[in-house]
Coordinates of C-alpha atoms and ligand atoms in Angstrom, one line a residue:
X1 CA -6.1 -4.0 -39.0
X2 CA -5.4 -7.7 -39.3
X3 CA -8.9 -9.2 -40.1
X4 CA -12.0 -7.5 -41.3
X5 CA -14.2 -6.6 -38.1
X6 CA -17.5 -7.4 -38.1
X7 CA -18.9 -6.6 -34.8
X8 CA -17.3 -3.8 -33.1
X9 CA -17.7 -2.7 -29.4
X10 CA -16.2 0.7 -28.7
X11 CA -15.7 2.5 -25.3
X12 CA -15.4 6.2 -24.9
X13 CA -13.9 8.5 -22.1
X14 CA -13.3 12.0 -21.0
X15 CA -10.0 12.0 -23.7
X16 CA -12.7 11.9 -26.6
X17 CA -13.8 15.4 -25.8
X18 CA -10.9 16.9 -24.2
X19 CA -10.2 18.4 -27.7
X20 CA -13.7 19.9 -27.7
X21 CA -12.8 22.2 -24.5
X22 CA -14.4 19.5 -22.1
X23 CA -11.7 19.0 -19.2
X24 CA -11.1 15.4 -18.0
X25 CA -11.1 13.9 -14.6
X26 CA -7.3 13.1 -13.7
X27 CA -5.2 15.4 -15.4
X28 CA -3.2 18.1 -12.6
X29 CA -5.9 20.7 -14.4
X30 CA -8.6 18.2 -14.4
X31 CA -12.1 18.2 -12.8
X32 CA -11.5 16.1 -9.5
X33 CA -8.3 18.3 -8.8
X34 CA -10.8 21.5 -8.3
X35 CA -13.2 19.0 -6.0
X36 CA -12.9 16.2 -3.8
X37 CA -15.0 13.2 -5.7
X38 CA -16.3 12.4 -2.5
X39 CA -18.1 16.0 -2.6
X40 CA -19.5 15.9 -5.8
X41 CA -20.0 12.4 -7.2
X42 CA -21.2 10.6 -4.5
X43 CA -24.8 10.2 -3.1
X44 CA -23.4 10.8 0.3
X45 CA -22.0 14.3 -1.3
X46 CA -25.5 15.3 -2.3
X47 CA -27.1 14.1 0.4
X48 CA -24.7 16.4 2.5
X49 CA -24.8 19.9 0.5
X50 CA -27.3 19.4 -2.4
X51 CA -26.6 23.3 -3.6
X52 CA -23.0 22.5 -4.3
X53 CA -23.5 19.2 -6.4
X54 CA -26.5 20.9 -8.4
X55 CA -24.4 24.2 -9.0
X56 CA -21.2 21.5 -10.2
X57 CA -23.4 19.8 -12.6
X58 CA -25.6 23.1 -13.6
X59 CA -22.0 23.9 -14.6
X60 CA -21.3 20.5 -16.4
X61 CA -24.5 21.2 -18.5
X62 CA -23.6 24.9 -19.5
X63 CA -20.3 23.6 -20.7
X64 CA -21.7 20.3 -22.4
X65 CA -24.4 22.7 -24.4
X66 CA -21.3 25.4 -25.1
X67 CA -19.0 22.5 -26.8
X68 CA -19.0 21.3 -30.3
X69 CA -17.7 17.7 -31.5
X70 CA -14.5 17.1 -32.7
X71 CA -13.1 15.1 -36.0
X72 CA -13.2 12.2 -33.7
X73 CA -16.6 12.6 -32.7
X74 CA -17.2 12.6 -36.2
X75 CA -15.3 9.5 -37.2
X76 CA -17.5 7.7 -35.0
X77 CA -20.7 9.1 -36.4
X78 CA -19.7 8.5 -40.0
X79 CA -18.4 4.8 -38.7
X80 CA -22.0 4.0 -37.7
X81 CA -23.6 5.3 -40.8
X82 CA -21.1 3.4 -43.2
X83 CA -19.9 0.3 -41.2
X84 CA -21.8 -2.7 -42.6
X85 CA -21.5 -5.1 -39.1
X86 CA -22.6 -4.7 -35.7
X87 CA -21.3 -1.4 -33.7
X88 CA -22.1 -0.9 -30.0
X89 CA -21.0 2.9 -28.7
X90 CA -20.5 2.8 -24.8
X91 CA -19.3 6.2 -23.6
X92 CA -18.6 6.9 -20.1
X93 CA -19.1 10.6 -21.0
X94 CA -21.9 12.9 -19.6
X95 CA -22.0 15.2 -22.8
X96 CA -23.8 14.5 -26.3
X97 CA -21.1 15.2 -28.3
X98 CA -20.9 11.7 -29.9
X99 CA -25.0 12.2 -30.9
X100 CA -24.1 16.0 -32.2
X101 CA -21.3 14.1 -33.8
X102 CA -23.6 12.0 -35.8
X103 CA -23.8 8.9 -34.0
X104 CA -27.4 8.2 -32.6
X105 CA -26.8 4.9 -30.9
X106 CA -24.9 5.7 -27.7
X107 CA -25.4 3.9 -24.6
X108 CA -24.2 6.4 -21.7
X109 CA -23.1 4.2 -18.9
X110 CA -22.6 7.3 -16.5
X111 CA -25.7 9.0 -17.3
X112 CA -26.4 12.3 -19.4
X113 CA -25.7 16.0 -18.3
X114 CA -28.8 17.1 -20.3
X115 CA -30.9 14.4 -18.3
X116 CA -32.5 15.0 -14.9
X117 CA -34.2 12.4 -12.8
X118 CA -36.9 12.9 -10.5
X119 CA -36.1 11.3 -7.2
X120 CA -39.9 10.9 -6.2
X121 CA -41.6 9.5 -9.6
X122 CA -38.2 7.9 -11.1
X123 CA -38.9 9.8 -14.4
X124 CA -36.3 11.3 -16.4
X125 CA -36.6 14.3 -18.4
X126 CA -34.4 16.2 -21.1
X127 CA -32.6 19.1 -19.2
X128 CA -30.8 22.0 -20.5
X129 CA -31.2 24.5 -17.7
X130 CA -30.3 24.7 -14.0
X131 CA -31.4 22.6 -11.2
X132 CA -30.0 24.5 -8.1
X133 CA -33.1 26.8 -8.3
X134 CA -35.5 23.7 -7.4
X135 CA -37.5 23.2 -10.6
X136 CA -40.6 21.3 -10.1
X137 CA -40.6 17.6 -11.9
X138 CA -42.5 18.2 -15.1
X139 CA -44.3 14.5 -14.7
X140 CA -45.0 14.5 -10.6
X141 CA -44.8 18.6 -9.8
X142 CA -42.4 17.4 -6.7
X143 CA -39.4 19.7 -6.4
X144 CA -36.7 16.2 -6.2
X145 CA -34.8 16.7 -9.2
X146 CA -31.2 15.6 -9.4
X147 CA -28.6 15.4 -12.3
X148 CA -28.7 11.9 -14.4
X149 CA -25.4 11.0 -13.4
X150 CA -24.1 7.4 -11.9
X151 CA -22.1 9.0 -9.1
X152 CA -19.5 6.6 -7.4
X153 CA -21.1 3.8 -5.5
X154 CA -24.3 3.6 -7.9
X155 CA -24.9 0.8 -10.7
X156 CA -23.7 1.9 -14.1
X157 CA -26.7 1.8 -16.7
X158 CA -27.3 -1.1 -19.4
X159 CA -24.6 -3.3 -17.8
X160 CA -26.3 -6.6 -19.0
X161 CA -26.5 -5.2 -22.6
X162 CA -22.7 -4.2 -22.5
X163 CA -21.6 -7.5 -21.3
X164 CA -23.5 -9.2 -23.8
X165 CA -21.8 -7.0 -26.5
X166 CA -18.6 -7.2 -25.0
X167 CA -19.1 -11.3 -25.4
X168 CA -20.3 -11.2 -29.1
X169 CA -17.3 -8.6 -30.1
X170 CA -14.5 -9.5 -32.6
X171 CA -12.8 -5.8 -31.8
X172 CA -13.0 -3.7 -28.8
X173 CA -11.8 -0.4 -29.3
X174 CA -11.3 2.2 -26.1
X175 CA -10.6 5.8 -26.6
X176 CA -9.6 8.1 -24.6
X177 CA -10.4 6.7 -21.0
X178 CA -7.5 6.1 -18.2
X179 CA -8.6 2.9 -17.2
X180 CA -9.1 4.1 -13.4
X181 CA -12.6 3.4 -13.1
X182 CA -14.3 -0.1 -13.1
X183 CA -16.5 -1.6 -14.5
X184 CA -15.5 0.4 -17.5
X185 CA -11.6 -0.4 -17.2
X186 CA -12.4 -4.3 -17.3
X187 CA -14.1 -4.1 -20.6
X188 CA -10.8 -5.0 -22.2
X189 CA -10.3 -7.9 -20.2
X190 CA -13.9 -9.3 -20.5
X191 CA -14.0 -8.8 -24.7
X192 CA -10.3 -10.4 -24.6
X193 CA -11.3 -13.1 -22.8
X194 CA -14.4 -14.0 -25.2
X195 CA -11.9 -13.7 -28.2
X196 CA -11.9 -10.2 -29.4
X197 CA -9.1 -8.1 -30.7
X198 CA -8.3 -5.2 -28.4
X199 CA -7.1 -1.9 -29.7
X200 CA -6.4 1.3 -27.3
X201 CA -6.2 4.7 -28.8
X202 CA -5.1 7.4 -26.3
X203 CA -2.9 10.0 -25.3
X204 CA -0.9 8.0 -23.4
X205 CA -0.8 4.3 -21.6
X206 CA -3.8 3.8 -19.5
X207 CA -3.5 1.8 -16.7
X208 CA -4.9 -1.4 -18.2
X209 CA -2.7 -0.7 -21.3
X210 CA -0.9 -4.3 -20.8
X211 CA -4.4 -6.0 -21.6
X212 CA -4.6 -4.6 -24.9
X213 CA -3.4 -6.2 -28.2
X214 CA -2.2 -2.8 -29.6
X215 CA -1.7 0.3 -28.3
X216 CA -1.5 3.5 -30.3
X217 CA -0.7 7.0 -29.1
X218 CA -1.6 10.3 -29.8
X219 CA -4.6 13.0 -30.1
X220 CA -8.1 11.3 -30.5
X221 CA -8.7 13.9 -33.3
X222 CA -6.1 12.2 -35.3
X223 CA -6.4 9.0 -34.4
X224 CA -10.0 8.1 -34.2
X225 CA -10.3 9.5 -38.0
X226 CA -7.0 7.6 -39.2
X227 CA -8.4 4.4 -37.3
X228 CA -12.2 4.8 -39.0
X229 CA -10.7 5.2 -42.3
X230 CA -8.6 1.8 -42.0
X231 CA -11.9 0.3 -41.0
X232 CA -14.2 1.5 -43.8
X233 CA -11.5 1.0 -46.5
X234 CA -11.0 -2.9 -45.1
X235 CA -14.6 -3.6 -45.6
Ligands
APR301 N1 -7.2 12.5 -27.0 C1 -6.9 11.0 -26.4 N2 -6.7 11.0 -25.2 C2 -6.6 12.3 -24.3 C3 -6.5 13.4 -24.9 C4 -7.1 13.3 -26.5 N3 -6.8 14.5 -26.7 N4 -6.9 13.8 -23.9 C5 -6.7 13.3 -22.8 N5 -6.4 12.2 -23.2 C6 -6.6 10.8 -22.3 C7 -5.7 11.1 -21.2 O1 -4.4 10.7 -21.6 C8 -6.2 9.6 -20.1 O2 -5.9 8.8 -20.1 O3 -8.0 10.4 -21.6 C9 -7.9 10.2 -20.7 C10 -8.7 10.6 -19.7 O4 -9.0 10.1 -18.6 P1 -9.7 10.3 -17.2 O5 -10.2 11.8 -16.9 O6 -9.7 9.4 -16.0 O7 -11.4 10.0 -17.9 P2 -12.2 8.8 -18.0 O8 -11.3 7.5 -18.2 O9 -13.2 8.9 -18.9 O10 -12.6 8.5 -16.7 C11 -13.4 7.8 -16.0 O11 -14.8 8.7 -14.2 O12 -14.9 9.9 -12.4 C12 -15.2 9.6 -13.4 O13 -17.3 9.0 -14.1 C13 -16.2 9.7 -14.4 O14 -16.8 8.9 -16.6 C14 -15.6 9.3 -16.0 C15 -14.7 8.0 -15.2

């Protein structure tokens, strides 16, 4: 790394959890290949067939619970513990593998598989079971729970906080994301415009690869621990 970073923003995507056995979205064997996105990842799809959508996320929740963090998640956990500067970890992932890999301050901009959201009283609850059987909300008792997931056409969580962090970052690192979905795909430009160095760690070049100062290609379980070692050694 050219200069010692003091303020890092990291964005992760499905690629960081691929080696934990969770499928990515846009690969040939990806999640969206099995399901039309409109069906399972939009409010309209949910209104049309709530049972199908609840089953889809019940499955995702079970898979998340069965998965284990890999060395990439663990390296970011170590970075959070040992890095002396500012660090914000933003993930598009709905799994909790960053947290189980030791990171405690994770911003889930697309929601969380292990959370349920009551549309009647707006409460959110940690959730490990199923939703297809229509459980009542622990707060208000209504049967109105949906996955706490940001679907296409909905506003990602905590955008203001993320944009503030991007404006203050001196290093932006994108890990395991295809750069196909906005607003996350635009973070590299925003960080770059504010003067941050930008680094991409991915299996293949992403859609916005040309926006990055540096791209390293390979598996997250190798690239991420390597990069974390570099940052901590420099500090
Ligand atoms: N190591 C590093 N990168 C990997 C690995 C790996 N082991 N395996 C796959 N990748 C890369 C792929 O090459 C691809 O560029 O991870 C990326 C995954 O891209 P997507 O499947 O498009 O996932 P993501 O970018 O997280 O998708 C963004 O789209 O529909 C949604 O809401 C969903 O949060 C998701 C968003």
